[in-house]
Amino acid sequence: MERPGAGGINSNECENVSKKEKMSEEFEANTMDPLVDLPFATIDIKDDCGITDVPQINLKRSKENEQIKSDQIKKKKKKQKDYQPNYFLSIPITKKEITGGIKILQDAITQQDQRLAKAMVGDGSFHITLLVMQLLNEDEVNIGIDALLELKPFIEEILRGKHLTLPFQGIGTFGNQVGFVKLAEGDHINPLLEIAEIAKRTFQEKGIPAGDSRGFKPHLTFMKLSKAPWLRKNGVKKIDPELYEKYISHRFGEEMLYRIDLCSMLKKKQSNGYYHCESSIVVGWQGDD
């Protein structure tokens, strides 16, 4: 059988298709309805028969476009691989009511499984991560500091001279690998999301790679299994929800947004357990209550 040319089909093949269509009308009537909901149900029958009306020159152009698209995907993957955040914007959480409550939670968990002690976050490190970024040298760190300083008036405009109070309640996890205290729902969420978005935009406009694919989900981490990789070898592959079930709806307290820090993930922490801080801005109304 000769191969049909572009824009045509072998006559014997067409006859066979015609006979099959007549012989299978009843079969098709019973089977096509369920296929309507499937993704391929709208494909033209010409595609199934190998018929094409597209000139060869367009096929060539299509292959070139596919190659370009493939190259773009490879570049994007390489860019994602090269992007390794090493700095972040931190909202420090220092309220004694909150940090003390988390310490009680951590002790309750380690009393049930002593191995998890090494997975706990130190009480001097509690924070909300507002934005992650990559700063590869001192020049880029200085650009990051400038971006943070430029961010202050935008945040003040969002706050409009008011406090932004952040209430913490309940426990959540990321894939049972990271345990965190939840930020409670309320009117404070939208302003915080606005601040996170304007921070991302401000840093990116300075040419700084910033943000991640997951987007901004405010949370207060108190433990993560990755801090102690040997736990997996010892059979601890996830955080058991039973370990914190008594605190699932616990109110940990409220923190007022008063400072945002540009911190290093890799440099040595301060003596109080908090991250190395390159620069800070004070935000919100600082008067007496």
mmCIF file of C-alpha atoms in Angstrom:
data_model
loop_
_atom_site.group_PDB
_atom_site.id
_atom_site.type_symbol
_atom_site.label_atom_id
_atom_site.label_comp_id
_atom_site.label_asym_id
_atom_site.label_seq_id
_atom_site.Cartn_x
_atom_site.Cartn_y
_atom_site.Cartn_z
ATOM 1 C CA MET A 1 0.000 0.000 0.000
ATOM 2 C CA GLU A 2 1.393 3.429 -0.949
ATOM 3 C CA ARG A 3 1.700 6.078 1.719
ATOM 4 C CA PRO A 4 -0.848 8.900 1.183
ATOM 5 C CA GLY A 5 0.608 12.290 0.330
ATOM 6 C CA ALA A 6 0.012 15.445 2.333
ATOM 7 C CA GLY A 7 -3.571 16.593 1.908
ATOM 8 C CA GLY A 8 -4.779 13.200 0.612
ATOM 9 C CA ILE A 9 -5.446 9.569 1.555
ATOM 10 C CA ASN A 10 -5.183 6.214 -0.243
ATOM 11 C CA SER A 11 -8.506 5.343 -1.969
ATOM 12 C CA ASN A 12 -8.545 1.730 -0.709
ATOM 13 C CA GLU A 13 -8.012 3.020 2.803
ATOM 14 C CA CYS A 14 -10.962 5.402 2.432
ATOM 15 C CA GLU A 15 -13.167 2.536 1.244
ATOM 16 C CA ASN A 16 -12.166 0.468 4.238
ATOM 17 C CA VAL A 17 -12.932 3.353 6.532
ATOM 18 C CA SER A 18 -16.349 3.759 4.843
ATOM 19 C CA LYS A 19 -17.203 0.054 5.264
ATOM 20 C CA LYS A 20 -16.131 0.098 8.867
ATOM 21 C CA GLU A 21 -18.261 3.149 9.533
ATOM 22 C CA LYS A 22 -21.364 1.416 8.136
ATOM 23 C CA MET A 23 -20.713 -1.839 9.982
ATOM 24 C CA SER A 24 -20.071 -0.154 13.328
ATOM 25 C CA GLU A 25 -22.834 2.463 13.578
ATOM 26 C CA GLU A 26 -24.582 0.560 16.331
ATOM 27 C CA PHE A 27 -21.335 0.000 18.194
ATOM 28 C CA GLU A 28 -20.359 3.674 17.965
ATOM 29 C CA ALA A 29 -23.811 4.795 19.119
ATOM 30 C CA ASN A 30 -23.322 2.782 22.298
ATOM 31 C CA THR A 31 -19.743 3.779 22.968
ATOM 32 C CA MET A 32 -19.247 7.420 21.939
ATOM 33 C CA ASP A 33 -21.423 9.035 24.625
ATOM 34 C CA PRO A 34 -19.088 8.109 27.536
ATOM 35 C CA LEU A 35 -16.109 9.441 25.557
ATOM 36 C CA VAL A 36 -17.508 12.953 25.323
ATOM 37 C CA ASP A 37 -16.140 13.846 28.759
ATOM 38 C CA LEU A 38 -12.611 12.681 27.964
ATOM 39 C CA PRO A 39 -9.862 15.129 26.840
ATOM 40 C CA PHE A 40 -9.408 13.520 23.424
ATOM 41 C CA ALA A 41 -13.138 13.402 22.563
ATOM 42 C CA THR A 42 -12.953 16.614 20.502
ATOM 43 C CA ILE A 43 -10.049 15.485 18.274
ATOM 44 C CA ASP A 44 -11.032 15.690 14.604
ATOM 45 C CA ILE A 45 -11.504 12.304 12.931
ATOM 46 C CA LYS A 46 -8.967 13.367 10.288
ATOM 47 C CA ASP A 47 -6.264 13.206 12.928
ATOM 48 C CA ASP A 48 -7.156 9.576 13.668
ATOM 49 C CA CYS A 49 -6.869 8.659 9.969
ATOM 50 C CA GLY A 50 -3.542 10.416 9.534
ATOM 51 C CA ILE A 51 -5.048 13.047 7.225
ATOM 52 C CA THR A 52 -3.542 16.491 7.243
ATOM 53 C CA ASP A 53 -4.233 19.658 5.281
ATOM 54 C CA VAL A 54 -1.093 21.372 6.572
ATOM 55 C CA PRO A 55 1.571 22.083 3.925
ATOM 56 C CA GLN A 56 5.039 20.662 4.503
ATOM 57 C CA ILE A 57 6.484 24.141 5.050
ATOM 58 C CA ASN A 58 4.169 24.558 8.055
ATOM 59 C CA LEU A 59 5.269 21.185 9.418
ATOM 60 C CA LYS A 60 8.861 22.352 9.227
ATOM 61 C CA ARG A 61 7.978 25.585 11.006
ATOM 62 C CA SER A 62 6.110 23.570 13.647
ATOM 63 C CA LYS A 63 9.222 21.460 14.295
ATOM 64 C CA GLU A 64 11.305 24.621 14.637
ATOM 65 C CA ASN A 65 8.792 26.042 17.120
ATOM 66 C CA GLU A 66 8.878 22.788 19.097
ATOM 67 C CA GLN A 67 12.673 23.015 19.258
ATOM 68 C CA ILE A 68 12.514 26.621 20.441
ATOM 69 C CA LYS A 69 9.944 25.660 23.084
ATOM 70 C CA SER A 70 12.133 22.739 24.190
ATOM 71 C CA ASP A 71 15.164 25.039 24.511
ATOM 72 C CA GLN A 72 13.123 27.512 26.565
ATOM 73 C CA ILE A 73 11.994 24.752 28.931
ATOM 74 C CA LYS A 74 15.610 23.601 29.370
ATOM 75 C CA LYS A 75 16.738 27.163 30.135
ATOM 76 C CA LYS A 76 13.903 27.581 32.637
ATOM 77 C CA LYS A 77 14.848 24.327 34.390
ATOM 78 C CA LYS A 78 18.497 25.391 34.514
ATOM 79 C CA LYS A 79 17.501 28.773 35.932
ATOM 80 C CA GLN A 80 15.392 27.072 38.599
ATOM 81 C CA LYS A 81 18.287 24.740 39.419
ATOM 82 C CA ASP A 82 20.719 27.675 39.678
ATOM 83 C CA TYR A 83 18.324 29.592 41.947
ATOM 84 C CA GLN A 84 19.156 28.613 45.525
ATOM 85 C CA PRO A 85 17.784 31.126 48.075
ATOM 86 C CA ASN A 86 20.283 32.007 50.789
ATOM 87 C CA TYR A 87 18.706 35.157 52.278
ATOM 88 C CA PHE A 88 15.213 35.959 53.479
ATOM 89 C CA LEU A 89 13.018 38.689 54.908
ATOM 90 C CA SER A 90 12.062 37.786 58.454
ATOM 91 C CA ILE A 91 9.304 38.990 60.759
ATOM 92 C CA PRO A 92 10.760 38.101 64.184
ATOM 93 C CA ILE A 93 8.417 36.518 66.719
ATOM 94 C CA THR A 94 9.573 37.407 70.216
ATOM 95 C CA LYS A 95 6.417 37.703 72.336
ATOM 96 C CA LYS A 96 7.023 35.646 75.494
ATOM 97 C CA GLU A 97 3.487 34.270 75.484
ATOM 98 C CA ILE A 98 4.040 32.813 72.003
ATOM 99 C CA THR A 99 7.614 31.582 72.399
ATOM 100 C CA GLY A 100 6.822 30.128 75.825
ATOM 101 C CA GLY A 101 3.775 28.310 74.469
ATOM 102 C CA ILE A 102 5.814 26.837 71.622
ATOM 103 C CA LYS A 103 8.494 25.679 74.080
ATOM 104 C CA ILE A 104 5.796 23.829 76.049
ATOM 105 C CA LEU A 105 4.579 22.263 72.799
ATOM 106 C CA GLN A 106 8.104 21.187 71.850
ATOM 107 C CA ASP A 107 8.699 19.660 75.298
ATOM 108 C CA ALA A 108 5.398 17.768 75.059
ATOM 109 C CA ILE A 109 6.478 16.275 71.733
ATOM 110 C CA THR A 110 9.996 15.315 72.834
ATOM 111 C CA GLN A 111 8.635 13.682 75.983
ATOM 112 C CA GLN A 112 6.775 11.313 73.665
ATOM 113 C CA ASP A 113 9.754 10.786 71.345
ATOM 114 C CA GLN A 114 13.138 11.967 72.612
ATOM 115 C CA ARG A 115 14.699 11.514 69.160
ATOM 116 C CA LEU A 116 12.768 14.553 67.900
ATOM 117 C CA ALA A 117 14.648 16.957 70.194
ATOM 118 C CA LYS A 118 17.195 17.600 67.433
ATOM 119 C CA ALA A 119 14.391 18.533 65.017
ATOM 120 C CA MET A 120 13.178 21.433 67.145
ATOM 121 C CA VAL A 121 13.733 25.080 66.193
ATOM 122 C CA GLY A 122 15.504 27.124 68.860
ATOM 123 C CA ASP A 123 13.319 29.690 70.634
ATOM 124 C CA GLY A 124 15.561 32.558 69.477
ATOM 125 C CA SER A 125 14.906 31.694 65.831
ATOM 126 C CA PHE A 126 11.121 31.964 65.698
ATOM 127 C CA HIS A 127 9.974 34.064 62.773
ATOM 128 C CA ILE A 128 7.658 34.354 59.776
ATOM 129 C CA THR A 129 9.440 34.206 56.420
ATOM 130 C CA LEU A 130 8.090 37.035 54.295
ATOM 131 C CA LEU A 131 10.274 36.431 51.215
ATOM 132 C CA VAL A 132 13.249 34.291 50.160
ATOM 133 C CA MET A 133 15.931 35.447 47.720
ATOM 134 C CA GLN A 134 19.402 34.773 46.350
ATOM 135 C CA LEU A 135 22.244 37.204 47.067
ATOM 136 C CA LEU A 136 25.577 35.876 45.802
ATOM 137 C CA ASN A 137 28.055 38.522 46.972
ATOM 138 C CA GLU A 138 28.443 41.667 49.076
ATOM 139 C CA ASP A 139 27.366 43.926 46.204
ATOM 140 C CA GLU A 140 24.114 42.024 45.893
ATOM 141 C CA VAL A 141 23.660 42.092 49.676
ATOM 142 C CA ASN A 142 23.973 45.894 49.518
ATOM 143 C CA ILE A 143 21.363 45.987 46.746
ATOM 144 C CA GLY A 144 19.147 43.858 48.998
ATOM 145 C CA ILE A 145 19.620 46.334 51.847
ATOM 146 C CA ASP A 146 18.631 49.196 49.543
ATOM 147 C CA ALA A 147 15.533 47.259 48.458
ATOM 148 C CA LEU A 148 14.551 46.705 52.096
ATOM 149 C CA LEU A 149 14.888 50.412 52.856
ATOM 150 C CA GLU A 150 12.816 51.278 49.787
ATOM 151 C CA LEU A 151 10.167 48.859 51.007
ATOM 152 C CA LYS A 152 9.441 50.793 54.219
ATOM 153 C CA PRO A 153 7.219 53.591 52.787
ATOM 154 C CA PHE A 154 5.176 51.038 50.812
ATOM 155 C CA ILE A 155 4.509 49.062 53.991
ATOM 156 C CA GLU A 156 3.598 52.224 55.905
ATOM 157 C CA GLU A 157 1.113 53.067 53.164
ATOM 158 C CA ILE A 158 -0.490 49.632 53.528
ATOM 159 C CA LEU A 159 -0.654 49.906 57.336
ATOM 160 C CA ARG A 160 -1.939 53.511 57.250
ATOM 161 C CA GLY A 161 -0.534 54.312 60.657
ATOM 162 C CA LYS A 162 -2.124 51.323 62.372
ATOM 163 C CA HIS A 163 -0.809 48.236 64.139
ATOM 164 C CA LEU A 164 -0.851 44.909 62.299
ATOM 165 C CA THR A 165 -1.497 42.261 64.923
ATOM 166 C CA LEU A 166 -0.685 38.645 64.044
ATOM 167 C CA PRO A 167 -2.621 36.037 66.084
ATOM 168 C CA PHE A 168 -1.327 32.462 66.201
ATOM 169 C CA GLN A 169 -3.589 29.461 66.712
ATOM 170 C CA GLY A 170 -3.429 25.759 65.888
ATOM 171 C CA ILE A 171 -0.852 23.423 64.348
ATOM 172 C CA GLY A 172 -0.157 22.454 60.739
ATOM 173 C CA THR A 173 2.521 20.629 58.750
ATOM 174 C CA PHE A 174 4.062 20.642 55.302
ATOM 175 C CA GLY A 175 3.904 17.015 54.194
ATOM 176 C CA ASN A 176 4.364 15.870 57.810
ATOM 177 C CA GLN A 177 8.003 17.003 57.481
ATOM 178 C CA VAL A 178 7.767 20.550 58.871
ATOM 179 C CA GLY A 179 5.647 21.427 61.895
ATOM 180 C CA PHE A 180 4.374 24.976 62.310
ATOM 181 C CA VAL A 181 2.010 27.127 64.333
ATOM 182 C CA LYS A 182 -0.704 28.540 62.094
ATOM 183 C CA LEU A 183 -1.476 32.185 61.606
ATOM 184 C CA ALA A 184 -5.163 32.493 62.512
ATOM 185 C CA GLU A 185 -7.650 33.747 59.933
ATOM 186 C CA GLY A 186 -8.789 37.366 60.113
ATOM 187 C CA ASP A 187 -8.514 40.906 58.766
ATOM 188 C CA HIS A 188 -4.734 40.865 59.218
ATOM 189 C CA ILE A 189 -4.238 38.349 56.376
ATOM 190 C CA ASN A 190 -4.832 40.672 53.416
ATOM 191 C CA PRO A 191 -2.444 43.438 54.569
ATOM 192 C CA LEU A 192 0.229 40.808 55.240
ATOM 193 C CA LEU A 193 -0.260 39.321 51.760
ATOM 194 C CA GLU A 194 -0.011 42.834 50.276
ATOM 195 C CA ILE A 195 3.255 43.411 52.138
ATOM 196 C CA ALA A 196 4.655 40.101 50.893
ATOM 197 C CA GLU A 197 3.676 40.932 47.306
ATOM 198 C CA ILE A 198 5.136 44.449 47.339
ATOM 199 C CA ALA A 199 8.321 43.059 48.920
ATOM 200 C CA LYS A 200 8.693 40.512 46.127
ATOM 201 C CA ARG A 201 8.099 43.161 43.476
ATOM 202 C CA THR A 202 10.537 45.628 45.072
ATOM 203 C CA PHE A 203 13.374 43.100 45.223
ATOM 204 C CA GLN A 204 12.728 41.711 41.747
ATOM 205 C CA GLU A 205 12.743 45.212 40.254
ATOM 206 C CA LYS A 206 16.255 45.552 41.683
ATOM 207 C CA GLY A 207 17.257 42.487 39.679
ATOM 208 C CA ILE A 208 17.277 40.176 42.709
ATOM 209 C CA PRO A 209 15.953 36.626 42.192
ATOM 210 C CA ALA A 210 13.243 36.393 44.844
ATOM 211 C CA GLY A 211 10.216 34.300 45.786
ATOM 212 C CA ASP A 212 9.439 30.627 45.288
ATOM 213 C CA SER A 213 6.954 28.493 43.391
ATOM 214 C CA ARG A 214 4.847 27.733 46.448
ATOM 215 C CA GLY A 215 3.876 31.342 47.009
ATOM 216 C CA PHE A 216 3.538 33.052 50.377
ATOM 217 C CA LYS A 217 1.929 31.024 53.146
ATOM 218 C CA PRO A 218 2.611 32.710 56.509
ATOM 219 C CA HIS A 219 3.533 30.226 59.236
ATOM 220 C CA LEU A 220 5.679 29.909 62.345
ATOM 221 C CA THR A 221 7.943 26.844 62.155
ATOM 222 C CA PHE A 222 8.722 25.057 65.415
ATOM 223 C CA MET A 223 10.238 21.807 64.093
ATOM 224 C CA LYS A 224 11.515 20.228 60.883
ATOM 225 C CA LEU A 225 12.844 16.730 60.350
ATOM 226 C CA SER A 226 15.499 17.988 57.911
ATOM 227 C CA LYS A 227 17.400 19.448 60.878
ATOM 228 C CA ALA A 228 18.297 15.862 61.830
ATOM 229 C CA PRO A 229 18.717 13.751 58.639
ATOM 230 C CA TRP A 230 19.647 10.664 60.704
ATOM 231 C CA LEU A 231 16.056 10.499 61.972
ATOM 232 C CA ARG A 232 14.914 8.887 58.712
ATOM 233 C CA LYS A 233 17.542 6.147 59.088
ATOM 234 C CA ASN A 234 16.152 5.531 62.557
ATOM 235 C CA GLY A 235 12.611 5.075 61.311
ATOM 236 C CA VAL A 236 11.281 8.606 61.865
ATOM 237 C CA LYS A 237 9.961 9.479 58.395
ATOM 238 C CA LYS A 238 7.163 11.846 59.363
ATOM 239 C CA ILE A 239 5.744 13.915 62.201
ATOM 240 C CA ASP A 240 2.982 11.863 63.819
ATOM 241 C CA PRO A 241 -0.151 14.053 64.304
ATOM 242 C CA GLU A 242 -0.801 12.304 67.627
ATOM 243 C CA LEU A 243 2.292 14.016 69.017
ATOM 244 C CA TYR A 244 0.618 17.442 68.910
ATOM 245 C CA GLU A 245 -3.088 16.567 68.936
ATOM 246 C CA LYS A 246 -3.667 18.351 72.273
ATOM 247 C CA TYR A 247 -2.482 21.616 70.671
ATOM 248 C CA ILE A 248 -4.375 21.320 67.396
ATOM 249 C CA SER A 249 -6.554 24.345 68.237
ATOM 250 C CA HIS A 250 -4.406 25.968 70.920
ATOM 251 C CA ARG A 251 -4.184 29.776 71.019
ATOM 252 C CA PHE A 252 -0.526 30.744 71.277
ATOM 253 C CA GLY A 253 -0.988 34.513 71.458
ATOM 254 C CA GLU A 254 -0.503 37.613 69.333
ATOM 255 C CA GLU A 255 2.549 39.405 67.930
ATOM 256 C CA MET A 256 2.542 42.924 66.544
ATOM 257 C CA LEU A 257 4.400 43.490 63.272
ATOM 258 C CA TYR A 258 7.070 45.978 64.282
ATOM 259 C CA ARG A 259 10.232 44.969 62.399
ATOM 260 C CA ILE A 260 11.357 43.279 59.197
ATOM 261 C CA ASP A 261 14.915 41.921 58.925
ATOM 262 C CA LEU A 262 17.092 40.928 55.972
ATOM 263 C CA CYS A 263 18.680 37.711 57.254
ATOM 264 C CA SER A 264 21.199 35.155 56.036
ATOM 265 C CA MET A 265 20.302 31.467 55.999
ATOM 266 C CA LEU A 266 23.958 30.418 56.010
ATOM 267 C CA LYS A 267 25.970 32.859 58.140
ATOM 268 C CA LYS A 268 26.542 32.121 61.810
ATOM 269 C CA LYS A 269 23.571 32.940 64.021
ATOM 270 C CA GLN A 270 23.679 35.584 66.744
ATOM 271 C CA SER A 271 24.333 34.684 70.375
ATOM 272 C CA ASN A 272 20.595 34.852 71.132
ATOM 273 C CA GLY A 273 19.884 32.179 68.496
ATOM 274 C CA TYR A 274 18.460 34.586 65.905
ATOM 275 C CA TYR A 275 19.766 34.702 62.341
ATOM 276 C CA HIS A 276 22.598 36.923 61.126
ATOM 277 C CA CYS A 277 20.897 40.174 60.216
ATOM 278 C CA GLU A 278 22.204 42.459 57.456
ATOM 279 C CA SER A 279 19.673 45.263 57.938
ATOM 280 C CA SER A 280 16.256 46.021 59.444
ATOM 281 C CA ILE A 281 13.341 48.386 59.097
ATOM 282 C CA VAL A 282 10.880 49.352 61.818
ATOM 283 C CA VAL A 283 7.288 49.574 60.619
ATOM 284 C CA GLY A 284 3.875 50.426 61.996
ATOM 285 C CA TRP A 285 2.760 52.974 64.532
ATOM 286 C CA GLN A 286 5.313 53.187 67.365
ATOM 287 C CA GLY A 287 3.332 55.307 69.818
ATOM 288 C CA ASP A 288 1.805 54.175 73.116
ATOM 289 C CA ASP A 289 -1.315 52.012 73.035
#
